mmCIF file with all atom_site columns, C-alpha atoms in Angstrom:
data_model
loop_
_atom_site.group_PDB
_atom_site.id
_atom_site.type_symbol
_atom_site.label_atom_id
_atom_site.label_alt_id
_atom_site.label_comp_id
_atom_site.label_asym_id
_atom_site.label_entity_id
_atom_site.label_seq_id
_atom_site.pdbx_PDB_ins_code
_atom_site.Cartn_x
_atom_site.Cartn_y
_atom_site.Cartn_z
_atom_site.occupancy
_atom_site.B_iso_or_equiv
_atom_site.pdbx_formal_charge
_atom_site.auth_seq_id
_atom_site.auth_comp_id
_atom_site.auth_asym_id
_atom_site.auth_atom_id
_atom_site.pdbx_PDB_model_num
ATOM 1   C CA . MET A 1 1   ? -43.248 -1.444  78.037  1.00 46.00 ? 161 MET A CA 1
ATOM 2   C CA . ALA A 1 2   ? -46.180 -1.152  76.207  1.00 51.00 ? 162 ALA A CA 1
ATOM 3   C CA . ALA A 1 3   ? -46.170 -0.965  72.410  1.00 63.00 ? 163 ALA A CA 1
ATOM 4   C CA . GLU A 1 4   ? -47.475 2.234   71.100  1.00 78.00 ? 164 GLU A CA 1
ATOM 5   C CA . LYS A 1 5   ? -50.482 1.849   69.024  1.00 83.00 ? 165 LYS A CA 1
ATOM 6   C CA . VAL A 1 6   ? -50.233 3.423   65.529  1.00 80.00 ? 166 VAL A CA 1
ATOM 7   C CA . PRO A 1 7   ? -53.225 3.844   63.377  1.00 91.00 ? 167 PRO A CA 1
ATOM 8   C CA . LEU A 1 8   ? -53.269 1.390   60.464  1.00 91.00 ? 168 LEU A CA 1
ATOM 9   C CA . LEU A 1 9   ? -53.413 4.130   57.840  1.00 91.00 ? 169 LEU A CA 1
ATOM 10  C CA . THR A 1 10  ? -50.288 5.793   59.170  1.00 93.00 ? 170 THR A CA 1
ATOM 11  C CA . HIS A 1 11  ? -48.559 2.491   59.366  1.00 91.00 ? 171 HIS A CA 1
ATOM 12  C CA . VAL A 1 12  ? -49.467 1.637   55.665  1.00 93.00 ? 172 VAL A CA 1
ATOM 13  C CA . ASN A 1 13  ? -48.461 5.102   54.521  1.00 93.00 ? 173 ASN A CA 1
ATOM 14  C CA . THR A 1 14  ? -45.056 4.692   56.251  1.00 93.00 ? 174 THR A CA 1
ATOM 15  C CA . LEU A 1 15  ? -44.459 1.357   54.644  1.00 94.00 ? 175 LEU A CA 1
ATOM 16  C CA . LEU A 1 16  ? -45.427 2.644   51.220  1.00 94.00 ? 176 LEU A CA 1
ATOM 17  C CA . GLY A 1 17  ? -43.072 5.634   51.693  1.00 94.00 ? 177 GLY A CA 1
ATOM 18  C CA . GLN A 1 18  ? -40.247 3.291   52.626  1.00 96.00 ? 178 GLN A CA 1
ATOM 19  C CA . MET A 1 19  ? -40.988 1.117   49.502  1.00 96.00 ? 179 MET A CA 1
ATOM 20  C CA . GLU A 1 20  ? -41.135 4.166   47.357  1.00 95.00 ? 180 GLU A CA 1
ATOM 21  C CA . LEU A 1 21  ? -37.736 5.294   48.713  1.00 95.00 ? 181 LEU A CA 1
ATOM 22  C CA . ARG A 1 22  ? -36.262 1.939   48.033  1.00 95.00 ? 182 ARG A CA 1
ATOM 23  C CA . TYR A 1 23  ? -37.592 1.903   44.492  1.00 95.00 ? 183 TYR A CA 1
ATOM 24  C CA . GLN A 1 24  ? -36.341 5.332   43.769  1.00 96.00 ? 184 GLN A CA 1
ATOM 25  C CA . GLN A 1 25  ? -32.870 4.397   45.151  1.00 96.00 ? 185 GLN A CA 1
ATOM 26  C CA . ARG A 1 26  ? -32.843 1.255   42.995  1.00 95.00 ? 186 ARG A CA 1
ATOM 27  C CA . PHE A 1 27  ? -33.869 3.359   39.918  1.00 95.00 ? 187 PHE A CA 1
ATOM 28  C CA . ASP A 1 28  ? -31.218 5.918   40.600  1.00 95.00 ? 188 ASP A CA 1
ATOM 29  C CA . ALA A 1 29  ? -28.545 3.152   40.942  1.00 95.00 ? 189 ALA A CA 1
ATOM 30  C CA . GLN A 1 30  ? -29.638 1.526   37.664  1.00 96.00 ? 190 GLN A CA 1
ATOM 31  C CA . GLN A 1 31  ? -29.618 4.874   35.860  1.00 96.00 ? 191 GLN A CA 1
ATOM 32  C CA . THR A 1 32  ? -26.076 5.497   37.104  1.00 96.00 ? 192 THR A CA 1
ATOM 33  C CA . ALA A 1 33  ? -25.008 2.007   36.045  1.00 95.00 ? 193 ALA A CA 1
ATOM 34  C CA . MET A 1 34  ? -26.623 2.430   32.608  1.00 96.00 ? 194 MET A CA 1
ATOM 35  C CA . GLN A 1 35  ? -24.892 5.820   31.992  1.00 96.00 ? 195 GLN A CA 1
ATOM 36  C CA . ALA A 1 36  ? -21.550 4.153   32.988  1.00 95.00 ? 196 ALA A CA 1
ATOM 37  C CA . ALA A 1 37  ? -22.064 1.324   30.690  1.00 94.00 ? 197 ALA A CA 1
ATOM 38  C CA . LEU A 1 38  ? -23.047 3.580   27.736  1.00 95.00 ? 198 LEU A CA 1
ATOM 39  C CA . ALA A 1 39  ? -19.985 5.780   28.347  1.00 94.00 ? 199 ALA A CA 1
ATOM 40  C CA . ALA A 1 40  ? -17.754 2.698   28.381  1.00 94.00 ? 200 ALA A CA 1
ATOM 41  C CA . ALA A 1 41  ? -19.414 1.496   25.233  1.00 93.00 ? 201 ALA A CA 1
ATOM 42  C CA . GLU A 1 42  ? -18.939 4.832   23.573  1.00 95.00 ? 202 GLU A CA 1
ATOM 43  C CA . LYS A 1 43  ? -15.263 4.815   24.456  1.00 95.00 ? 203 LYS A CA 1
ATOM 44  C CA . ALA A 1 44  ? -14.861 1.271   23.159  1.00 94.00 ? 204 ALA A CA 1
ATOM 45  C CA . VAL A 1 45  ? -16.534 2.278   19.795  1.00 94.00 ? 205 VAL A CA 1
ATOM 46  C CA . LEU A 1 46  ? -14.368 5.288   19.389  1.00 94.00 ? 206 LEU A CA 1
ATOM 47  C CA . ALA A 1 47  ? -11.225 3.227   20.053  1.00 93.00 ? 207 ALA A CA 1
ATOM 48  C CA . ALA A 1 48  ? -12.430 0.546   17.609  1.00 93.00 ? 208 ALA A CA 1
ATOM 49  C CA . LEU A 1 49  ? -13.072 3.249   14.975  1.00 93.00 ? 209 LEU A CA 1
ATOM 50  C CA . ALA A 1 50  ? -9.656  4.837   15.533  1.00 94.00 ? 210 ALA A CA 1
ATOM 51  C CA . ALA A 1 51  ? -7.965  1.446   15.184  1.00 94.00 ? 211 ALA A CA 1
ATOM 52  C CA . ALA A 1 52  ? -9.963  0.674   11.997  1.00 93.00 ? 212 ALA A CA 1
ATOM 53  C CA . GLU A 1 53  ? -8.891  4.079   10.539  1.00 94.00 ? 213 GLU A CA 1
ATOM 54  C CA . LYS A 1 54  ? -5.280  3.337   11.278  1.00 94.00 ? 214 LYS A CA 1
ATOM 55  C CA . ALA A 1 55  ? -5.468  -0.141  9.710   1.00 94.00 ? 215 ALA A CA 1
ATOM 56  C CA . VAL A 1 56  ? -7.114  1.299   6.662   1.00 93.00 ? 216 VAL A CA 1
ATOM 57  C CA . SER A 1 57  ? -4.413  3.951   6.357   1.00 93.00 ? 217 SER A CA 1
ATOM 58  C CA . LYS A 1 58  ? -1.666  1.320   6.715   1.00 93.00 ? 218 LYS A CA 1
ATOM 59  C CA . ALA A 1 59  ? -3.401  -0.915  4.095   1.00 93.00 ? 219 ALA A CA 1
ATOM 60  C CA . GLU A 1 60  ? -3.521  2.087   1.712   1.00 93.00 ? 220 GLU A CA 1
ATOM 61  C CA . ASP A 1 61  ? 0.115   2.818   2.283   1.00 93.00 ? 221 ASP A CA 1
ATOM 62  C CA . ALA A 1 62  ? 1.133   -0.729  1.703   1.00 92.00 ? 222 ALA A CA 1
ATOM 63  C CA . SER A 1 63  ? -1.023  -0.914  -1.474  1.00 92.00 ? 223 SER A CA 1
ATOM 64  C CA . ASN A 1 64  ? 0.574   2.367   -2.721  1.00 92.00 ? 224 ASN A CA 1
ATOM 65  C CA . ASP A 1 65  ? 4.070   0.958   -1.958  1.00 91.00 ? 225 ASP A CA 1
ATOM 66  C CA . ARG A 1 66  ? 3.248   -2.260  -4.015  1.00 91.00 ? 226 ARG A CA 1
ATOM 67  C CA . PHE A 1 67  ? 1.974   -0.189  -6.931  1.00 89.00 ? 227 PHE A CA 1
ATOM 68  C CA . GLU A 1 68  ? 5.191   1.950   -6.859  1.00 92.00 ? 228 GLU A CA 1
ATOM 69  C CA . ALA A 1 69  ? 7.411   -1.182  -6.682  1.00 91.00 ? 229 ALA A CA 1
ATOM 70  C CA . GLY A 1 70  ? 5.434   -2.650  -9.608  1.00 90.00 ? 230 GLY A CA 1
ATOM 71  C CA . ASN A 1 71  ? 5.906   0.599   -11.636 1.00 91.00 ? 231 ASN A CA 1
ATOM 72  C CA . LYS A 1 72  ? 9.692   0.604   -10.819 1.00 91.00 ? 232 LYS A CA 1
ATOM 73  C CA . ILE A 1 73  ? 9.966   -2.930  -12.024 1.00 90.00 ? 233 ILE A CA 1
ATOM 74  C CA . LYS A 1 74  ? 8.079   -2.105  -15.158 1.00 89.00 ? 234 LYS A CA 1
ATOM 75  C CA . GLU A 1 75  ? 10.300  0.882   -15.815 1.00 89.00 ? 235 GLU A CA 1
ATOM 76  C CA . ALA A 1 76  ? 13.411  -1.199  -15.325 1.00 87.00 ? 236 ALA A CA 1
ATOM 77  C CA . MET A 1 77  ? 12.171  -3.906  -17.642 1.00 86.00 ? 237 MET A CA 1
ATOM 78  C CA . GLU A 1 78  ? 11.346  -1.190  -20.263 1.00 84.00 ? 238 GLU A CA 1
ATOM 79  C CA . ALA A 1 79  ? 14.811  0.423   -19.951 1.00 82.00 ? 239 ALA A CA 1
ATOM 80  C CA . GLN A 1 80  ? 16.361  -3.036  -20.114 1.00 79.00 ? 240 GLN A CA 1
ATOM 81  C CA . GLY A 1 81  ? 14.313  -3.730  -23.375 1.00 75.00 ? 241 GLY A CA 1
ATOM 82  C CA . ARG A 1 82  ? 15.469  -0.541  -24.837 1.00 75.00 ? 242 ARG A CA 1
ATOM 83  C CA . LEU A 1 83  ? 19.195  -1.390  -24.214 1.00 72.00 ? 243 LEU A CA 1
ATOM 84  C CA . MET A 1 84  ? 18.857  -4.876  -25.646 1.00 71.00 ? 244 MET A CA 1
ATOM 85  C CA . ALA A 1 85  ? 19.753  -5.456  -29.201 1.00 66.00 ? 245 ALA A CA 1
ATOM 86  C CA . THR A 1 86  ? 16.969  -6.627  -31.502 1.00 73.00 ? 246 THR A CA 1
ATOM 87  C CA . ARG A 1 87  ? 17.119  -9.784  -33.461 1.00 76.00 ? 247 ARG A CA 1
ATOM 88  C CA . ARG A 1 88  ? 17.672  -7.885  -36.676 1.00 79.00 ? 248 ARG A CA 1
ATOM 89  C CA . GLU A 1 89  ? 20.608  -6.055  -35.103 1.00 78.00 ? 249 GLU A CA 1
ATOM 90  C CA . LEU A 1 90  ? 22.191  -9.448  -34.023 1.00 78.00 ? 250 LEU A CA 1
ATOM 91  C CA . GLU A 1 91  ? 21.650  -10.923 -37.527 1.00 83.00 ? 251 GLU A CA 1
ATOM 92  C CA . ASP A 1 92  ? 23.345  -7.862  -39.089 1.00 83.00 ? 252 ASP A CA 1
ATOM 93  C CA . VAL A 1 93  ? 26.383  -8.219  -36.737 1.00 83.00 ? 253 VAL A CA 1
ATOM 94  C CA . GLN A 1 94  ? 26.539  -11.911 -37.534 1.00 85.00 ? 254 GLN A CA 1
ATOM 95  C CA . ARG A 1 95  ? 26.388  -11.214 -41.257 1.00 88.00 ? 255 ARG A CA 1
ATOM 96  C CA . LEU A 1 96  ? 29.162  -8.647  -40.880 1.00 86.00 ? 256 LEU A CA 1
ATOM 97  C CA . LEU A 1 97  ? 31.299  -11.158 -38.963 1.00 87.00 ? 257 LEU A CA 1
ATOM 98  C CA . ARG A 1 98  ? 30.758  -13.762 -41.688 1.00 88.00 ? 258 ARG A CA 1
ATOM 99  C CA . GLU A 1 99  ? 31.700  -11.132 -44.392 1.00 87.00 ? 259 GLU A CA 1
ATOM 100 C CA . LEU A 1 100 ? 34.728  -10.198 -42.436 1.00 85.00 ? 260 LEU A CA 1
ATOM 101 C CA . THR A 1 101 ? 35.755  -13.859 -41.937 1.00 84.00 ? 261 THR A CA 1
ATOM 102 C CA . ASP A 1 102 ? 35.285  -14.463 -45.658 1.00 82.00 ? 262 ASP A CA 1
ATOM 103 C CA . ARG A 1 103 ? 37.375  -11.421 -46.640 1.00 80.00 ? 263 ARG A CA 1
ATOM 104 C CA . PHE A 1 104 ? 40.065  -12.249 -44.192 1.00 77.00 ? 264 PHE A CA 1
ATOM 105 C CA . ASN A 1 105 ? 40.192  -15.815 -45.368 1.00 76.00 ? 265 ASN A CA 1
ATOM 106 C CA . THR A 1 106 ? 40.267  -14.584 -49.032 1.00 74.00 ? 266 THR A CA 1
ATOM 107 C CA . SER A 1 107 ? 42.962  -12.078 -48.335 1.00 64.00 ? 267 SER A CA 1
ATOM 108 C CA . ALA A 1 108 ? 45.033  -14.434 -46.405 1.00 59.00 ? 268 ALA A CA 1
ATOM 109 C CA . GLY A 1 109 ? 45.093  -16.826 -49.289 1.00 59.00 ? 269 GLY A CA 1
ATOM 110 C CA . GLN A 1 110 ? 46.395  -14.187 -51.641 1.00 57.00 ? 270 GLN A CA 1
ATOM 111 C CA . SER A 1 111 ? 49.954  -13.214 -51.667 1.00 52.00 ? 271 SER A CA 1
ATOM 112 C CA . THR A 1 112 ? 49.303  -9.520  -52.054 1.00 54.00 ? 272 THR A CA 1
ATOM 113 C CA . GLY A 1 113 ? 51.836  -8.505  -49.477 1.00 55.00 ? 273 GLY A CA 1
ATOM 114 C CA . SER A 1 114 ? 51.520  -6.329  -46.474 1.00 57.00 ? 274 SER A CA 1
ATOM 115 C CA . GLY A 1 115 ? 49.627  -3.643  -48.423 1.00 58.00 ? 275 GLY A CA 1
ATOM 116 C CA . ALA A 1 116 ? 46.516  -5.809  -48.478 1.00 59.00 ? 276 ALA A CA 1
ATOM 117 C CA . VAL A 1 117 ? 46.737  -6.352  -44.676 1.00 60.00 ? 277 VAL A CA 1
ATOM 118 C CA . TRP A 1 118 ? 47.218  -2.639  -43.996 1.00 65.00 ? 278 TRP A CA 1
ATOM 119 C CA . GLY A 1 119 ? 44.357  -1.870  -46.410 1.00 68.00 ? 279 GLY A CA 1
ATOM 120 C CA . SER A 1 120 ? 41.817  -3.996  -44.511 1.00 72.00 ? 280 SER A CA 1
ATOM 121 C CA . LEU A 1 121 ? 42.972  -2.952  -41.001 1.00 74.00 ? 281 LEU A CA 1
ATOM 122 C CA . PRO A 1 122 ? 40.695  0.182   -40.743 1.00 78.00 ? 282 PRO A CA 1
ATOM 123 C CA . THR A 1 123 ? 37.731  -2.071  -41.721 1.00 80.00 ? 283 THR A CA 1
ATOM 124 C CA . LEU A 1 124 ? 38.645  -4.617  -39.137 1.00 79.00 ? 284 LEU A CA 1
ATOM 125 C CA . ILE A 1 125 ? 38.973  -1.930  -36.476 1.00 84.00 ? 285 ILE A CA 1
ATOM 126 C CA . GLY A 1 126 ? 35.574  -0.421  -37.439 1.00 82.00 ? 286 GLY A CA 1
ATOM 127 C CA . ILE A 1 127 ? 33.928  -3.765  -37.284 1.00 84.00 ? 287 ILE A CA 1
ATOM 128 C CA . GLY A 1 128 ? 35.630  -4.510  -33.899 1.00 82.00 ? 288 GLY A CA 1
ATOM 129 C CA . ILE A 1 129 ? 34.307  -1.258  -32.523 1.00 86.00 ? 289 ILE A CA 1
ATOM 130 C CA . ALA A 1 130 ? 30.844  -2.028  -33.766 1.00 84.00 ? 290 ALA A CA 1
ATOM 131 C CA . VAL A 1 131 ? 30.924  -5.493  -32.219 1.00 84.00 ? 291 VAL A CA 1
ATOM 132 C CA . ALA A 1 132 ? 32.178  -3.988  -28.930 1.00 83.00 ? 292 ALA A CA 1
ATOM 133 C CA . GLY A 1 133 ? 29.355  -1.431  -28.933 1.00 83.00 ? 293 GLY A CA 1
ATOM 134 C CA . VAL A 1 134 ? 26.778  -4.234  -29.328 1.00 83.00 ? 294 VAL A CA 1
ATOM 135 C CA . ILE A 1 135 ? 28.349  -6.301  -26.553 1.00 83.00 ? 295 ILE A CA 1
ATOM 136 C CA . TYR A 1 136 ? 28.470  -3.161  -24.332 1.00 80.00 ? 296 TYR A CA 1
ATOM 137 C CA . GLY A 1 137 ? 24.772  -2.654  -25.135 1.00 78.00 ? 297 GLY A CA 1
ATOM 138 C CA . PHE A 1 138 ? 23.973  -6.154  -23.985 1.00 76.00 ? 298 PHE A CA 1
ATOM 139 C CA . LEU A 1 139 ? 26.002  -5.898  -20.781 1.00 77.00 ? 299 LEU A CA 1
ATOM 140 C CA . LYS A 1 140 ? 24.641  -2.617  -19.726 1.00 68.00 ? 300 LYS A CA 1
#
């Protein structure tokens, strides 16, 4: 079996053609891999952006909830402040109680009879109602 003789130029052209084919296949494979990598990166970026948007939304909601809770606490404190008696009102009630005690002690020492007791009874009832109103304001 004799080897067939091929001219050198034909042999070199064949080798160059095979090399070009290999390089083209390599290039095509790299292009396909690059496109796949870019597509995967794009999906990852989109997923990260969606997660970031969701996190920002949750943070905004939580912040709004904190502000609302703070406002509710502030409103409750203001309402409580409106219901509490002032120092002047308490001093007035204490003064009235002292006056009542003094009057009661004075009238108890006098022997004016049952008319004095019945005469001061409406005053005592009125003061008792006022004291009950102040106490009710404190408790509420």
